[in-house]
Amino acid sequence: MLMTGAGISAESGISTFRDPNTNNHPLWSRYDPMELAHIDAFHRDPELVTRWYHWRFGACKDARPNPGHEAIARLQQILPAMTLSTQNVDGLHQRAGSTDVIELHGCILRWKCTQSDERTSIEQISFDSFPPRSPAGGLWRPDVVWFGEMLPELAIERTQAAATSCDLFFSIGTSSVVYPAAGYFDLARSQGTPTIEINPDATPASEYADVVIRSPAGEALPELIAAAFPEETS
Ligand code: OAD
């Protein structure tokens, strides 16, 4: 199975959150997650939080999938039973052609009503004023998981099942510090499953991974897949 994080989208120009490479302009070095990505922050200041997520949506919309996303989409065609679970909310895996992507932290392209729980595409929402109001009398908020919130139950169940039963676990472009996502690497290891990390920089997972590839995902993944499946990728 593959677990991806913000690093897979770094080469698409989307900022990571934590990153020794300052060229990626890591968001949590510029902004305070407790002011912007916590459920209490939304309750305190819904205008600020929805403005910030609307701005981030703009960056995601303008970005294009990179060779890392594309290599993963190709790998899914070669190995249809492979599980792809992502912490990203940018929708770039799907835009690269990946299907059945488990979105552990939700999706910024979809917003939900605080009153009725109705979901809608962000394109359907009027952002004339912030926070945007829903027809049901509530507020529209991004359908992402904030600190202080539970991850979607089905996404947890499916990721946990895959981490327990997979033959190989890839940790790609994640700092491996945010739980429960970071715990699936440990779960796979505890089953004796080989693990591979792809990340230009060290993370807490690095010393436990069986193989560490210190390269950007957009370079490492196409090479790896071409080497593993020369006939399917030539
Ligand atoms: P992070 O931003 O924490 O980590 C990004 C990782 O990607 C870092 O370890 C970088 O070294 C690595 N990286 C940078 N460029 C890369 C590249 N080209 N190829 C491969 N790796 C690269 O992102 P996540 O681990 O996904 O949650 O963060 C987890 C969660 O923390 C996010 O979903 C978000 C954040 O707070 C919320 O907002 C609730």
Short mmCIF file of C-alpha atoms and ligand atoms in Angstrom, two decimals:
data_model
loop_
_atom_site.label_atom_id
_atom_site.label_comp_id
_atom_site.label_asym_id
_atom_site.label_seq_id
_atom_site.Cartn_x
_atom_site.Cartn_y
_atom_site.Cartn_z
CA MET A 1 0.00 0.00 0.00
CA LEU A 2 0.97 3.64 -0.41
CA MET A 3 0.59 6.39 2.20
CA THR A 4 1.19 9.84 0.78
CA GLY A 5 1.57 13.24 2.40
CA ALA A 6 2.09 16.86 1.41
CA GLY A 7 5.53 16.10 -0.09
CA ILE A 8 4.01 14.29 -3.08
CA SER A 9 2.42 17.60 -4.11
CA ALA A 10 5.47 19.78 -3.38
CA GLU A 11 6.68 19.44 -6.97
CA SER A 12 3.26 20.70 -8.10
CA GLY A 13 3.98 23.91 -6.22
CA ILE A 14 1.71 23.23 -3.25
CA SER A 15 3.32 24.15 0.04
CA THR A 16 4.10 21.43 2.54
CA PHE A 17 3.33 21.99 6.24
CA ARG A 18 6.65 21.06 7.82
CA ASP A 19 9.80 20.85 5.76
CA PRO A 20 13.53 21.38 6.21
CA ASN A 21 13.52 22.65 2.62
CA THR A 22 12.40 26.24 2.97
CA ASN A 23 11.93 26.49 -0.82
CA ASN A 24 8.71 24.55 -0.20
CA HIS A 25 7.54 27.47 2.03
CA PRO A 26 6.14 25.15 4.72
CA LEU A 27 2.78 26.48 5.87
CA TRP A 28 3.29 25.87 9.59
CA SER A 29 6.44 28.01 9.55
CA ARG A 30 4.33 30.91 8.26
CA TYR A 31 0.98 30.27 9.95
CA ASP A 32 -0.19 28.91 13.29
CA PRO A 33 -2.15 25.67 12.78
CA MET A 34 -4.01 26.28 16.05
CA GLU A 35 -5.37 29.55 14.57
CA LEU A 36 -6.31 28.05 11.20
CA ALA A 37 -6.60 24.28 11.22
CA HIS A 38 -8.26 23.49 14.56
CA ILE A 39 -11.99 23.05 15.05
CA ASP A 40 -11.86 25.59 17.91
CA ALA A 41 -10.28 28.15 15.54
CA PHE A 42 -13.24 27.76 13.20
CA HIS A 43 -15.70 28.27 16.06
CA ARG A 44 -13.72 31.30 17.26
CA ASP A 45 -13.16 32.97 13.90
CA PRO A 46 -15.01 31.31 10.99
CA GLU A 47 -14.25 34.25 8.72
CA LEU A 48 -10.48 33.93 9.09
CA VAL A 49 -10.51 30.14 8.74
CA THR A 50 -12.78 30.03 5.68
CA ARG A 51 -10.83 32.84 4.00
CA TRP A 52 -7.61 30.90 4.54
CA TYR A 53 -9.04 27.64 3.17
CA HIS A 54 -10.52 29.48 0.20
CA TRP A 55 -7.05 30.86 -0.50
CA ARG A 56 -5.52 27.40 -0.18
CA PHE A 57 -8.16 26.00 -2.52
CA GLY A 58 -7.00 28.54 -5.12
CA ALA A 59 -3.45 27.15 -4.90
CA CYS A 60 -4.73 23.57 -5.27
CA LYS A 61 -6.96 24.47 -8.23
CA ASP A 62 -4.09 26.15 -10.09
CA ALA A 63 -1.69 23.27 -9.46
CA ARG A 64 -1.22 20.34 -11.82
CA PRO A 65 -0.37 16.73 -10.95
CA ASN A 66 3.37 16.02 -11.19
CA PRO A 67 5.26 12.88 -12.33
CA GLY A 68 4.95 11.44 -8.80
CA HIS A 69 1.13 11.54 -8.89
CA GLU A 70 1.21 10.23 -12.46
CA ALA A 71 3.52 7.33 -11.58
CA ILE A 72 1.19 6.34 -8.74
CA ALA A 73 -1.83 6.43 -11.07
CA ARG A 74 0.06 4.16 -13.50
CA LEU A 75 1.01 1.81 -10.65
CA GLN A 76 -2.66 1.54 -9.69
CA GLN A 77 -3.43 0.40 -13.24
CA ILE A 78 -0.68 -2.21 -13.05
CA LEU A 79 -1.67 -3.33 -9.54
CA PRO A 80 -5.39 -2.65 -9.18
CA ALA A 81 -5.57 -4.23 -5.70
CA MET A 82 -3.03 -1.75 -4.29
CA THR A 83 -4.39 0.68 -1.66
CA LEU A 84 -3.66 4.40 -1.91
CA SER A 85 -4.31 6.39 1.24
CA THR A 86 -3.45 10.08 1.37
CA GLN A 87 -3.29 12.79 3.99
CA ASN A 88 -3.63 15.37 1.23
CA VAL A 89 -6.80 17.34 0.59
CA ASP A 90 -5.76 18.76 -2.80
CA GLY A 91 -7.40 16.19 -5.12
CA LEU A 92 -4.23 15.88 -7.25
CA HIS A 93 -4.08 12.08 -7.06
CA GLN A 94 -7.54 11.93 -8.64
CA ARG A 95 -6.62 14.53 -11.25
CA ALA A 96 -3.61 12.37 -12.20
CA GLY A 97 -6.02 9.48 -12.84
CA SER A 98 -5.92 7.63 -9.52
CA THR A 99 -9.16 6.02 -8.46
CA ASP A 100 -10.47 4.85 -5.11
CA VAL A 101 -8.20 7.23 -3.20
CA ILE A 102 -8.70 7.05 0.56
CA GLU A 103 -8.77 10.64 1.78
CA LEU A 104 -7.82 10.38 5.43
CA HIS A 105 -7.99 14.16 5.98
CA GLY A 106 -10.89 14.93 3.64
CA CYS A 107 -10.87 17.12 0.54
CA ILE A 108 -10.65 20.88 0.13
CA LEU A 109 -12.69 20.81 -3.09
CA ARG A 110 -15.76 19.67 -1.15
CA TRP A 111 -17.37 21.81 1.56
CA LYS A 112 -20.03 20.85 4.08
CA CYS A 113 -22.81 22.65 5.86
CA THR A 114 -22.42 23.05 9.63
CA GLN A 115 -26.21 22.81 10.00
CA SER A 116 -27.34 20.00 7.72
CA ASP A 117 -24.06 18.16 6.97
CA GLU A 118 -24.89 18.52 3.26
CA ARG A 119 -21.78 18.35 1.05
CA THR A 120 -21.23 20.37 -2.10
CA SER A 121 -18.50 21.21 -4.56
CA ILE A 122 -16.68 24.43 -3.68
CA GLU A 123 -17.58 25.67 -7.18
CA GLN A 124 -21.24 25.81 -6.09
CA ILE A 125 -20.55 28.20 -3.20
CA SER A 126 -20.68 31.96 -3.40
CA PHE A 127 -17.74 33.57 -1.65
CA ASP A 128 -19.12 37.11 -1.82
CA SER A 129 -18.74 37.29 1.95
CA PHE A 130 -16.93 35.26 4.59
CA PRO A 131 -17.80 32.94 6.21
CA PRO A 132 -19.98 31.65 3.35
CA ARG A 133 -23.59 30.94 4.37
CA SER A 134 -25.42 27.76 3.38
CA PRO A 135 -29.06 27.61 2.25
CA ALA A 136 -29.86 25.54 5.38
CA GLY A 137 -28.93 28.51 7.55
CA GLY A 138 -25.54 27.21 8.60
CA LEU A 139 -22.03 27.96 7.38
CA TRP A 140 -20.10 26.23 4.64
CA ARG A 141 -16.79 24.84 5.86
CA PRO A 142 -14.20 22.78 3.99
CA ASP A 143 -14.80 19.02 4.28
CA VAL A 144 -11.33 18.50 5.72
CA VAL A 145 -10.27 17.05 9.05
CA TRP A 146 -9.02 19.66 11.46
CA PHE A 147 -6.99 19.16 14.59
CA GLY A 148 -9.49 18.29 17.33
CA GLU A 149 -11.70 16.31 14.90
CA MET A 150 -12.10 12.61 14.17
CA LEU A 151 -10.93 11.15 10.88
CA PRO A 152 -13.66 9.60 8.69
CA GLU A 153 -14.44 6.15 10.10
CA LEU A 154 -14.44 4.33 6.77
CA ALA A 155 -11.12 5.89 5.75
CA ILE A 156 -9.56 4.72 9.02
CA GLU A 157 -11.00 1.22 8.68
CA ARG A 158 -9.83 0.81 5.10
CA THR A 159 -6.34 2.19 5.75
CA GLN A 160 -5.94 0.07 8.86
CA ALA A 161 -7.04 -3.06 6.99
CA ALA A 162 -4.60 -2.34 4.15
CA ALA A 163 -1.71 -1.59 6.52
CA THR A 164 -2.38 -4.88 8.30
CA SER A 165 -2.50 -7.04 5.19
CA CYS A 166 -0.28 -5.36 2.56
CA ASP A 167 2.90 -6.96 1.13
CA LEU A 168 4.85 -3.70 1.04
CA PHE A 169 4.26 -0.31 2.69
CA PHE A 170 5.41 2.91 1.03
CA SER A 171 5.58 6.12 3.06
CA ILE A 172 5.84 8.95 0.53
CA GLY A 173 6.28 12.66 1.21
CA THR A 174 5.06 12.68 4.78
CA SER A 175 6.82 13.99 7.87
CA SER A 176 5.35 11.01 9.79
CA VAL A 177 4.49 13.08 12.84
CA VAL A 178 0.71 13.44 12.59
CA TYR A 179 -1.33 10.58 14.05
CA PRO A 180 -3.20 8.41 13.35
CA ALA A 181 -1.78 8.61 9.78
CA ALA A 182 1.82 8.20 10.96
CA GLY A 183 0.84 5.06 12.90
CA TYR A 184 0.02 2.98 9.82
CA PHE A 185 3.73 2.68 9.01
CA ASP A 186 4.25 1.19 12.49
CA LEU A 187 1.23 -1.07 12.05
CA ALA A 188 2.62 -2.46 8.79
CA ARG A 189 6.06 -2.97 10.39
CA SER A 190 4.49 -4.78 13.34
CA GLN A 191 3.16 -7.36 10.84
CA GLY A 192 6.68 -7.91 9.51
CA THR A 193 5.85 -6.03 6.30
CA PRO A 194 8.79 -4.40 4.48
CA THR A 195 8.64 -0.60 4.40
CA ILE A 196 10.05 1.97 2.00
CA GLU A 197 10.25 5.70 2.67
CA ILE A 198 10.54 8.23 -0.17
CA ASN A 199 11.49 11.64 1.15
CA PRO A 200 14.43 13.97 0.44
CA ASP A 201 14.75 14.54 4.21
CA ALA A 202 14.85 12.43 7.34
CA THR A 203 11.70 11.78 9.37
CA PRO A 204 11.01 9.80 12.56
CA ALA A 205 10.15 6.84 10.27
CA SER A 206 13.52 6.88 8.48
CA GLU A 207 15.48 4.85 10.98
CA TYR A 208 12.85 2.08 10.96
CA ALA A 209 12.24 1.90 7.20
CA ASP A 210 13.82 -1.08 5.42
CA VAL A 211 14.67 1.10 2.44
CA VAL A 212 15.00 4.87 2.36
CA ILE A 213 15.02 6.73 -0.94
CA ARG A 214 16.32 10.24 -0.39
CA SER A 215 14.87 11.83 -3.51
CA PRO A 216 11.86 13.90 -4.47
CA ALA A 217 8.85 11.67 -5.12
CA GLY A 218 8.45 13.09 -8.64
CA GLU A 219 11.87 11.68 -9.53
CA ALA A 220 11.97 8.50 -7.43
CA LEU A 221 8.54 7.09 -8.26
CA PRO A 222 8.76 7.11 -12.09
CA GLU A 223 12.22 5.52 -11.90
CA LEU A 224 11.14 2.90 -9.40
CA ILE A 225 8.06 1.92 -11.35
CA ALA A 226 9.93 1.81 -14.65
CA ALA A 227 12.53 -0.48 -13.03
CA ALA A 228 9.91 -2.73 -11.40
CA PHE A 229 7.58 -2.96 -14.42
CA PRO A 230 9.71 -2.32 -17.52
CA GLU A 231 7.22 -3.92 -19.92
CA GLU A 232 4.20 -2.02 -18.61
CA THR A 233 5.95 1.34 -18.61
CA SER A 234 8.01 1.26 -21.82
P1 OAD B 1 4.28 17.62 6.12
O1 OAD B 1 4.26 18.98 5.53
O2 OAD B 1 4.26 17.51 7.59
O3 OAD B 1 5.55 16.83 5.58
C1 OAD B 1 5.93 16.93 4.23
C2 OAD B 1 7.09 16.01 4.02
O4 OAD B 1 7.35 15.96 2.62
C3 OAD B 1 8.38 16.47 4.69
O5 OAD B 1 8.93 15.39 5.43
C4 OAD B 1 9.31 16.84 3.51
O6 OAD B 1 10.66 16.52 3.76
C5 OAD B 1 8.75 15.96 2.42
N1 OAD B 1 8.98 16.41 1.04
C6 OAD B 1 9.20 17.67 0.58
N2 OAD B 1 9.34 17.68 -0.76
C7 OAD B 1 9.19 16.40 -1.16
C8 OAD B 1 9.21 15.76 -2.43
N3 OAD B 1 9.42 16.44 -3.56
N4 OAD B 1 9.03 14.42 -2.46
C9 OAD B 1 8.84 13.70 -1.33
N5 OAD B 1 8.79 14.26 -0.11
C10 OAD B 1 8.97 15.60 -0.02
O7 OAD B 1 3.04 16.85 5.45
P2 OAD B 1 2.19 15.64 6.01
O8 OAD B 1 3.03 14.63 6.65
O9 OAD B 1 1.28 15.22 4.91
O10 OAD B 1 -3.14 18.26 8.57
O11 OAD B 1 1.32 16.38 7.11
C11 OAD B 1 0.33 15.67 7.80
C12 OAD B 1 -0.76 16.60 8.23
O12 OAD B 1 -0.21 17.68 8.99
C13 OAD B 1 -1.47 17.32 7.09
O13 OAD B 1 -2.47 16.54 6.50
C14 OAD B 1 -2.01 18.55 7.74
C15 OAD B 1 -0.79 18.95 8.55
O14 OAD B 1 -1.03 19.70 9.68
C16 OAD B 1 -4.03 19.25 8.85
O15 OAD B 1 -4.01 20.35 8.33
C17 OAD B 1 -5.07 18.87 9.85
#
